[in-house]
XYZ file of C-alpha atoms in Angstrom:
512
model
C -24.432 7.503 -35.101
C -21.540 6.577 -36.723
C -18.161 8.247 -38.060
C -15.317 6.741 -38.960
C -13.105 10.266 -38.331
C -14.179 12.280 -35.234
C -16.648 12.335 -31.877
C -18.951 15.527 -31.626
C -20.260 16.314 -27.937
C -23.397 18.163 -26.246
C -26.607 16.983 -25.977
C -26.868 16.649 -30.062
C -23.865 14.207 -30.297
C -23.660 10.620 -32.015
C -20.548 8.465 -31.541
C -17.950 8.818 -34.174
C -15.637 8.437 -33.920
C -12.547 -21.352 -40.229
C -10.550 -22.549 -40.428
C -10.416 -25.774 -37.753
C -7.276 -26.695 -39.481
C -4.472 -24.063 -40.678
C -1.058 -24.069 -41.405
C 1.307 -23.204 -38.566
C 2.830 -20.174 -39.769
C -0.533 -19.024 -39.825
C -1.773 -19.633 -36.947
C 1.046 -17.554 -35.465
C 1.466 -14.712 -37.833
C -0.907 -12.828 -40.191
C -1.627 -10.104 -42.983
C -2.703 -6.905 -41.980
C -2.485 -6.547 -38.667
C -4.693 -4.005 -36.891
C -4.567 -3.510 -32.945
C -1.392 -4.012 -30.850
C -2.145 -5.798 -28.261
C -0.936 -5.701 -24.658
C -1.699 -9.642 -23.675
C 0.953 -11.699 -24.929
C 0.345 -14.266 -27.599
C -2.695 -12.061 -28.891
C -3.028 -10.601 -32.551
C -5.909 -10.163 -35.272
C -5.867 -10.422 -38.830
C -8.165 -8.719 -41.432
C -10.282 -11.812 -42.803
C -12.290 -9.010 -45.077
C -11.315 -5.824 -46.324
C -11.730 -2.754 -48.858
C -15.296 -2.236 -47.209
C -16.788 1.435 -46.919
C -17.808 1.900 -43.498
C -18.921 -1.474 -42.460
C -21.497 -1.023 -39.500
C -22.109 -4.804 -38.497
C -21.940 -8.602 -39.685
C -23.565 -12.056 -38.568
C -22.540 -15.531 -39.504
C -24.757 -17.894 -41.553
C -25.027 -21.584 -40.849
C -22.565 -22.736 -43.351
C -19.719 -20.312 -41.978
C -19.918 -17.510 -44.974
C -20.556 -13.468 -43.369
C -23.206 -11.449 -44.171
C -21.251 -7.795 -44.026
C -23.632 -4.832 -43.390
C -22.164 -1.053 -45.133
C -23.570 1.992 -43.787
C -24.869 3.129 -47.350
C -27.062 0.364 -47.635
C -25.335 -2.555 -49.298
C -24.943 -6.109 -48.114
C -22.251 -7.775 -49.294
C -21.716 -12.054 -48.714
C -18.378 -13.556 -47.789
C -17.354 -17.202 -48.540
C -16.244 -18.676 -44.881
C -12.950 -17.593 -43.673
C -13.425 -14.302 -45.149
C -11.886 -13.088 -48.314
C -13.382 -10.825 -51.184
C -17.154 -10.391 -50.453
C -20.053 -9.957 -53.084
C -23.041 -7.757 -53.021
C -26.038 -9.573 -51.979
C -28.400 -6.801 -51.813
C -27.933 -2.607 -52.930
C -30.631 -0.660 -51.269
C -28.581 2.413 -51.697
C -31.802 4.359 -52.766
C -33.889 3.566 -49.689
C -31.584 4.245 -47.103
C -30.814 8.151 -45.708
C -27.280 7.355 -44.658
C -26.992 11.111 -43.501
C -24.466 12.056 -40.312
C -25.318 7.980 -37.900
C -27.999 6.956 -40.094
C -27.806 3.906 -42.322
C -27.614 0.255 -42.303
C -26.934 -0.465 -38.969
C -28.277 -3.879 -37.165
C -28.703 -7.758 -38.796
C -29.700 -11.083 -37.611
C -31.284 -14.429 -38.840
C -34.307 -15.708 -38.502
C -34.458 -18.453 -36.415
C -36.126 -20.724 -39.287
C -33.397 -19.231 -41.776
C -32.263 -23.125 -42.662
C -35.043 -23.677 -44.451
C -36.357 -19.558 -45.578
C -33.690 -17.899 -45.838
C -35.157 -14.981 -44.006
C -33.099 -12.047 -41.988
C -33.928 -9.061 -40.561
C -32.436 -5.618 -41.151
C -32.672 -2.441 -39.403
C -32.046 0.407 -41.022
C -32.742 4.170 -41.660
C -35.026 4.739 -44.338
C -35.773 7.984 -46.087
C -37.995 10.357 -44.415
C -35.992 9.615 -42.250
C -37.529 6.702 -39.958
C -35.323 3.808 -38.274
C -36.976 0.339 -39.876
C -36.844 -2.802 -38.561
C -37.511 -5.375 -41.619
C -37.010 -9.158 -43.171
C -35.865 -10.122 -46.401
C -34.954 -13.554 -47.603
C -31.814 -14.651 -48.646
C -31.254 -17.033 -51.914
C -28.130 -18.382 -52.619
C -25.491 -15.615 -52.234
C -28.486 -12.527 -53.464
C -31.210 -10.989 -51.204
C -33.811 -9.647 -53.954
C -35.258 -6.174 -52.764
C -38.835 -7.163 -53.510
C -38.486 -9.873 -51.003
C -39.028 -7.311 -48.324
C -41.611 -8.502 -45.870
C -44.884 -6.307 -46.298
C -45.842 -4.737 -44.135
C -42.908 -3.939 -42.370
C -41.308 -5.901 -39.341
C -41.520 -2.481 -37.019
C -41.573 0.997 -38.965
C -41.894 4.811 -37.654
C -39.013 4.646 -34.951
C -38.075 8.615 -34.763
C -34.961 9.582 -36.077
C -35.884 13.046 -36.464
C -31.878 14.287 -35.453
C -30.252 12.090 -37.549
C -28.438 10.476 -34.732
C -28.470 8.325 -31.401
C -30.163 5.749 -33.534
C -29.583 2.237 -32.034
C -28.760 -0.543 -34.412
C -28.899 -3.895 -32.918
C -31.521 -6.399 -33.503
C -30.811 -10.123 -32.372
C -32.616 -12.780 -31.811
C -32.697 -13.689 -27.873
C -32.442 -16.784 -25.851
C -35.917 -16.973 -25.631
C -36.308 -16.798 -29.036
C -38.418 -13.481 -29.151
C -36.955 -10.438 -31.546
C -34.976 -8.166 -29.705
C -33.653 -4.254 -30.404
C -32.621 -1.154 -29.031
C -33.266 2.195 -30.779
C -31.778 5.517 -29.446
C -33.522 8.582 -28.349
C -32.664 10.171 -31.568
C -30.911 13.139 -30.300
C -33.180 15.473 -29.094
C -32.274 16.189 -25.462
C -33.228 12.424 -23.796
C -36.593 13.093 -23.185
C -37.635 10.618 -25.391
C -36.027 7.500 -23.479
C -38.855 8.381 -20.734
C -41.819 8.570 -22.797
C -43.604 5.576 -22.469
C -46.665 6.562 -24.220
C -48.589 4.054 -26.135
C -50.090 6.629 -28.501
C -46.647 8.915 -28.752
C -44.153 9.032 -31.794
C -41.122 8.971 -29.246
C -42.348 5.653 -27.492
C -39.541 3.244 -29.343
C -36.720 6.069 -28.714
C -34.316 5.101 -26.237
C -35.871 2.217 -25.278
C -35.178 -1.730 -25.528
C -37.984 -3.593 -27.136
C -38.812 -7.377 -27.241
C -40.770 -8.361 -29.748
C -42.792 -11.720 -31.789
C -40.742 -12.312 -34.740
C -43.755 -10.531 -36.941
C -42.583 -6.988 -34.736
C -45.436 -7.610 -32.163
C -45.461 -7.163 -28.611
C -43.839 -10.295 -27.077
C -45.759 -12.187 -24.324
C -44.117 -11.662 -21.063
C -43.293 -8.337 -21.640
C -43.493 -5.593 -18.214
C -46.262 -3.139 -19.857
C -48.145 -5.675 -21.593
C -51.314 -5.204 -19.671
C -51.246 -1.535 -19.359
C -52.909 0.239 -22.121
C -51.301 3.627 -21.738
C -48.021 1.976 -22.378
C -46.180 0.925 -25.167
C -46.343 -2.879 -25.016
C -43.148 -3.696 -26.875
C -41.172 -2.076 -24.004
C -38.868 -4.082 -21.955
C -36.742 -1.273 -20.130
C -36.233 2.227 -20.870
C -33.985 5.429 -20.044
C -31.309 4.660 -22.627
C -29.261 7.564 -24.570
C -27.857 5.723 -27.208
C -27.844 1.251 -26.587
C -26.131 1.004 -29.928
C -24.849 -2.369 -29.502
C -25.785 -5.226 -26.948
C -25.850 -8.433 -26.672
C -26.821 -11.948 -24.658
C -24.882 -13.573 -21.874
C -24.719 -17.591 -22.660
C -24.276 -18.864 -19.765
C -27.157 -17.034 -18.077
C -29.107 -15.252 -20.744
C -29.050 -11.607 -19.446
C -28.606 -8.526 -21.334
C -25.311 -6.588 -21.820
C -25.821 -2.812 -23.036
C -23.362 -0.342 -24.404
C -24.726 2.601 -24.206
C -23.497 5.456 -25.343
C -22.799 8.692 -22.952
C -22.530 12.661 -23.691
C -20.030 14.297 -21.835
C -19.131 12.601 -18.738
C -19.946 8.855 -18.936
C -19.869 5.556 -20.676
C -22.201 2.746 -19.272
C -22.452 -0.992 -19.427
C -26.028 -2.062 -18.489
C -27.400 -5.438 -17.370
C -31.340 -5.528 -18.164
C -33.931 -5.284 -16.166
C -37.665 -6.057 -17.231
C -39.452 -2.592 -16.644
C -36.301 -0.824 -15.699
C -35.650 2.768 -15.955
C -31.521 3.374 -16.676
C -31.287 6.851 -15.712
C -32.021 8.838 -19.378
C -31.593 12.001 -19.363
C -31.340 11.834 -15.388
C -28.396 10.207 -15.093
C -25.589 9.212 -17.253
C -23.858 6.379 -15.873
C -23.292 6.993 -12.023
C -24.128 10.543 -11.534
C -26.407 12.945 -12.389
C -26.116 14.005 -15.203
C -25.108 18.120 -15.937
C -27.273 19.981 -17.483
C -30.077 17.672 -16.979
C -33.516 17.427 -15.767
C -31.946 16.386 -12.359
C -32.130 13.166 -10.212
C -34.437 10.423 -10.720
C -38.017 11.408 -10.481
C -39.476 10.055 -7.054
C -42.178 8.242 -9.086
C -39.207 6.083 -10.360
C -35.717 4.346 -9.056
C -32.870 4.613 -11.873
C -30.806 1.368 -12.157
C -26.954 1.906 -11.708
C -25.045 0.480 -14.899
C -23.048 -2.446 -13.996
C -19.507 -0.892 -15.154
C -19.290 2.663 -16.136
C -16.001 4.982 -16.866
C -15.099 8.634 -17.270
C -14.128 9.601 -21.021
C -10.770 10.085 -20.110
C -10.528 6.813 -20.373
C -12.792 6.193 -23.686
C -15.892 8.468 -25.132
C -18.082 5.901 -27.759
C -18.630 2.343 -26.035
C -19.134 -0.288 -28.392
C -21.099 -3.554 -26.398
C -18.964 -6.902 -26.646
C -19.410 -10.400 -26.442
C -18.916 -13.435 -23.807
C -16.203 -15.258 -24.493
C -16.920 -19.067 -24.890
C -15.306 -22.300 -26.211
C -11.724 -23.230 -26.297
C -10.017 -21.171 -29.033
C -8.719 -18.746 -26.073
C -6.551 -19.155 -22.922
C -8.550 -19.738 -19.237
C -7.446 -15.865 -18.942
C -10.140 -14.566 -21.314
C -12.835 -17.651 -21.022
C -15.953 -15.930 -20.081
C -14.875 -12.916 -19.531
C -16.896 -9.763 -21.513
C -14.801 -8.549 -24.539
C -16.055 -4.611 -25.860
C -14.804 -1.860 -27.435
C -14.322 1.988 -27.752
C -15.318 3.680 -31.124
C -14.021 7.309 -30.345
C -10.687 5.814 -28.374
C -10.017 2.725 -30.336
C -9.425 0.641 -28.112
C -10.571 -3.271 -26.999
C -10.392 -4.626 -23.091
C -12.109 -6.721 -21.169
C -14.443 -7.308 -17.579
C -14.975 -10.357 -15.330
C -18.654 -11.187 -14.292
C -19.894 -13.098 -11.484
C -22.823 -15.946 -12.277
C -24.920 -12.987 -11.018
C -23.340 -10.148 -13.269
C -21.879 -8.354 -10.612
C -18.504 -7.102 -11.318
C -15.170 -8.970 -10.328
C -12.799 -6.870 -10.166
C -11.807 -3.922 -13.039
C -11.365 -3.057 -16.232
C -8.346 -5.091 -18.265
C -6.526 -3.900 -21.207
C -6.512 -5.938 -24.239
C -5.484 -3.812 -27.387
C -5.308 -0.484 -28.644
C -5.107 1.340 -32.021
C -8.027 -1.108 -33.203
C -9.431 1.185 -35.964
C -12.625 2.399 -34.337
C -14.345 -1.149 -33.531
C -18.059 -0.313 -34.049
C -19.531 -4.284 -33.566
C -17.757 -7.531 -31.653
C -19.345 -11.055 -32.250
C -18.393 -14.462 -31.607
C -17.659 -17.063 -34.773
C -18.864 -20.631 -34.910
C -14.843 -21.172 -35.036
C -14.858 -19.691 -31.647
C -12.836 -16.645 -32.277
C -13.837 -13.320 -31.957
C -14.306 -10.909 -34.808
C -15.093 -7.425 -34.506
C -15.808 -4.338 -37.415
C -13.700 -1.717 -37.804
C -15.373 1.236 -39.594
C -12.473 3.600 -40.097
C -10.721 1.199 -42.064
C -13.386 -0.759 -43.920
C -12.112 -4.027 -42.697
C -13.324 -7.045 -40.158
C -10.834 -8.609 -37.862
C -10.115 -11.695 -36.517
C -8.622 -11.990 -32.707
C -6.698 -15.222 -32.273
C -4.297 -16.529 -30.157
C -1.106 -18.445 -30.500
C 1.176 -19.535 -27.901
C 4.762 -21.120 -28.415
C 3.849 -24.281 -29.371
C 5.041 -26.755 -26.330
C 6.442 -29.809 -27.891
C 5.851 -33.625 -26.880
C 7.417 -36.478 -28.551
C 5.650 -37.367 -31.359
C 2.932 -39.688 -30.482
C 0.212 -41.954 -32.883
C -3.420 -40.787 -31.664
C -5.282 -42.928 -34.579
C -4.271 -45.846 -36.660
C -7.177 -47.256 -38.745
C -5.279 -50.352 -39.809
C -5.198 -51.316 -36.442
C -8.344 -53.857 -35.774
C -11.491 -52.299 -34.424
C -11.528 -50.798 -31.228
C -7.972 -50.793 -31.318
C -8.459 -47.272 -34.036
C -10.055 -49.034 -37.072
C -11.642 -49.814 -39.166
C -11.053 -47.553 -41.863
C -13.075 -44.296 -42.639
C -16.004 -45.026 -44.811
C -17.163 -42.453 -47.274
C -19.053 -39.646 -46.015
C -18.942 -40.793 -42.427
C -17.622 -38.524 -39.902
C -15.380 -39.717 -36.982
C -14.705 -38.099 -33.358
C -11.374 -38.383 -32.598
C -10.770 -37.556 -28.614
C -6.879 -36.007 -28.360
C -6.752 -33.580 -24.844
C -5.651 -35.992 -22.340
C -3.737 -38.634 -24.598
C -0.436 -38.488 -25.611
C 0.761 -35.531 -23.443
C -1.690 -33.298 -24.867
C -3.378 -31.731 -21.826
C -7.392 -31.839 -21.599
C -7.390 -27.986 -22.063
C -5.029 -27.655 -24.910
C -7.204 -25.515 -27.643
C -4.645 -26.969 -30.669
C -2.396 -29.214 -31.298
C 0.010 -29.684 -34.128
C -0.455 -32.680 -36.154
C 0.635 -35.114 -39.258
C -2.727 -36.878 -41.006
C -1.563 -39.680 -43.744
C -4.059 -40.975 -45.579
C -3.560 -44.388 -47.568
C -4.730 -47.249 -48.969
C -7.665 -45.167 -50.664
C -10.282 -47.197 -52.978
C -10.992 -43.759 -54.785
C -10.394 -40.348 -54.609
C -11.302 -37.921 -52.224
C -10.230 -35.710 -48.904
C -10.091 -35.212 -44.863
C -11.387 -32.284 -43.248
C -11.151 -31.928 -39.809
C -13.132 -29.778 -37.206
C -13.566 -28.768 -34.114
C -16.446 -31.222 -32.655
C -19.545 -28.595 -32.150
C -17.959 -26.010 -34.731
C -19.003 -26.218 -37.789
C -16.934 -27.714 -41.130
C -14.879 -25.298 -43.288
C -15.136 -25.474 -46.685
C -11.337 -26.134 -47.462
C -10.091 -30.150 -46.551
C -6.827 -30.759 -44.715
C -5.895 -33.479 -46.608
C -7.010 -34.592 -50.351
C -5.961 -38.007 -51.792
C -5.782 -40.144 -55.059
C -6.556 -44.011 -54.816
C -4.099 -46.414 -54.041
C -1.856 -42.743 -52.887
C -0.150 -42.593 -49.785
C -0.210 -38.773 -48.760
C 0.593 -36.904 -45.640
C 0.603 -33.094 -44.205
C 1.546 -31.057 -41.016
C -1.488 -29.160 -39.936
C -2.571 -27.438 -36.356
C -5.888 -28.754 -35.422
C -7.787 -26.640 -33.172
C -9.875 -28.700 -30.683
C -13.597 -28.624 -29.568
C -13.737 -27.293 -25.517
C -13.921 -31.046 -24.987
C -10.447 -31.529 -26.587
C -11.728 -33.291 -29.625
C -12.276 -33.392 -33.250
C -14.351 -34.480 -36.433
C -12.675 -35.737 -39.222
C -14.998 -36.345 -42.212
C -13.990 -37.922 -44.919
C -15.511 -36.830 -48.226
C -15.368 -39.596 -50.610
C -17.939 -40.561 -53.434
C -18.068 -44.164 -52.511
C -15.017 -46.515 -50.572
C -12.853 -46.126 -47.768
C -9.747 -44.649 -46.508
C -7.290 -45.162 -43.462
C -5.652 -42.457 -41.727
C -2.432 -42.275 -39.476
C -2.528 -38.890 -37.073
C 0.466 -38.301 -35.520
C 1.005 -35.392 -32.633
C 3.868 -33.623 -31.495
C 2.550 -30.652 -29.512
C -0.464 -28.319 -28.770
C -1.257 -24.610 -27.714
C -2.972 -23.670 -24.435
């Protein structure tokens, strides 16, 4: 499946080829660059790197990144990025061979208080796994691998076309999407409840313990297999949920004419090996059986234009301009490249495709932060990317947003220790209600005892590094750009032992 050098084609072919407060220098420039970017005020900046063909990440509630490499290893990063550690080395069980590997990982939706995640990966044999392990501290013990397995015995008998994402969906069922395994497509039709192809090139929804999920379109039909929720797919390597509506966005990956972007359908049939994309597909079995109608993708384009889709992500929040808000952000493996569609409330397509970056280092997974920015893998470089934005910044005269001293209601009384504050700033002081930052001046005086401010987008969650850090009695102060939550505001919590302290913020401009 995956390749961090080159693309092979024919029917046998894989695809190769928190910070809520930072200083402003940083928010406009970076280290190590990857894409160039064709919208103005974009850029990206590696937040991890010296990785060995990273394959795919997730977030964990505290803002640290679980970092998937294709060998088998999963490595930990502290939030913001930075040097990672290996949590778990399960070199030895994983076949790794031409797209095999590590490939897919989500969290358990009780993970607060388990620790569990799942992990789908190729295991020798080879067989495609889908499994849970828990996670303790920064280390993931091998024995803690759920017996039996999650979902075993998914065919990889080629070695390729293998799938890789699992996620939990809106509905809070187990979802993933294994390839046909490169045999021809065949497979992606059989929907045989007794047949060792009946996972291939399918999507499956699934109980959290890997059983068939209630709801599901062949539940009631014995000679069917009962995890299925659509079929015909070649390759769905990466997909993902919309959040304003909860559908399902597929990138799957085409042979030698098309790649397709699929919206699901319960008990759909996308075309595999009839179709690929919009036409029939040469040197295939022909059109759609009459038994059967094959859904149209949503979007699908020629590879002269790319050759390994990669799904995206919906972009949400305020960290990026009205431009991009909503809008579906993917990527091309083989081509390298990162752009963009519009979707109506009812997924049909506005408009076409826009460009966004190129030279992006073979992108092979895009997902959302709790900061709001997107991040997205690139496997030919062994690095993960941040995409931010920074405007000009468009100045206002400086202007006093909170005073503490001032008597209640009027912005005190003071912080108390370990008390967080919501501090409303679009719409005061010239800031416009859709600014997504503002640049800032916190003092902090009058302390009791020592501690420090940090300061967060509300809904986001809280970095680990403060904006401010005080002594008592000390009167300090600092310049910092504050990005705000999409309702223009922020939490400041101040971390204290015991005791108060007051705070003076200051503006005197924002970013849109």
């Amino acid at each position: 499946m995956l390749s961090t050098a080159r693309r092979r084609t024919g029917h046998g072919s894989g695809f190769g080829s928190l910070v809520a407060a930072i200083a402003l220098t940083t928010f406009l420039a970076a280290p190590i660059g990857a894409a160039t970017y064709s919208v103005a005020g974009f850029s990206d900046y590696a937040v991890v790197t010296g990785l060995v063909a990273p394959t795919d990440f997730a977030f964990l509630p505290d803002g640290r990144m679980l970092i998937l490499e294709k060998a088998g290893r999963v490595l930990i990063a502290a939030p913001g990025g930075g040097a990672p550690a290996v949590a778990l080395d399960m070199t030895a069980s994983v076949d790794d061979g031409f797209e095999k590997g590590l490939l897919g990982v989500c969290l358990h939706p009780s993970f607060a208080s388990t620790g569990w995640i799942y992990l789908y990966y190729t295991a020798n044999g080879p067989k495609n796994r889908i499994s849970r392990f828990t996670l303790v501290g920064n280390t993931i013990s091998p024995a803690s691998e759920l017996i039996p397995i999650v979902l075993d015995n998914i065919e990889a008998t080629n070695g390729n076309h293998n799938g890789g994402t699992i996620l939990i969906g809106p509905d809070g069922k187990l979802w993933a999407a294994p390839g046909d395994s490169g045999t021809g497509g065949a497979k992606a039709q059989d929907l045989s409840a007794t047949s060792s192809s009946r996972f291939n090139g399918k999507v499956l929804r699934m109980e959290l313990d890997g059983s068939p999920a209630a709801g599901n379109p062949f539940l009631g039909d014995a000679t069917k297999e009962p995890r299925i929720w659509e079929y015909g797919h070649r390759n769905p390597f990466r997909f993902s949920f919309r959040p304003s509506n909860g559908s399902l966005y597929i990138g799957d990956v085409g042979q030698s004419t098309r790649e397709e972007l699929d919206v699901g359908v319960a008990g759909g049939n996308f075309g595999w090996p009839y179709m690929e994309g919009t036409i029939v597909q040469p040197g295939g079995p022909g059109p759609c059986p009459m038994t059967t109608t094959c859904i149209p993708p949503v979007f699908d384009y020629a590879r002269t234009v790319g050759t390994t889709i990669i799904g995206g992500a919906f972009v949400t929040g305020n960290a990026y301009p009205a431009s991009l808000k909503g809008r579906y952000v993917f990527g091309d493996n083989g081509s390298s490249w990162i752009k963009y569609l519009e979707f109506d409330s009812n997924d049909a397509l506005v408009g076409g495709l826009h460009d966004l970056a190129t030279a992006a280092e073979g992108p092979v997974a895009f997902h959302q932060g709790p900061d709001g920015y997107l991040y997205y893998v690139a496997i030919n470089t062994g690095r993960i990317y941040r995409i931010v934005y920074g405007t000009l910044l468009t100045t206002v005269d400086p202007c006093r947003v909170l005073d503490t001293r001032l008597p209640a209601g009027q912005g005190g009384p003071a912080l108390a220790a370990g008390t967080d504050r919501v501090l409303v700033i679009g719409g005061r002081c010239g800031i416009p209600p859709g600014a997504r930052a503002v640049a800032a001046n916190l003092t902090a005086t009058l302390a009791t005892v020592a501690g420090n401010l940090i300061v967060f987008p509300q809904g986001g969650p809280p970095p680990t590094t403060s904006v401010l850090n005080f002594r008592a009695g000390q009167t300090r102060a600092n310049n910092a750009v504050l990005t705000l939550g999409p309702g223009g505001d922020v939490v400041v919590r101040c971390s204290m032992p015991a005791g108060e302290v007051h705070l003076i913020l200051d503006v005197s401009g924002y970013f849109q």
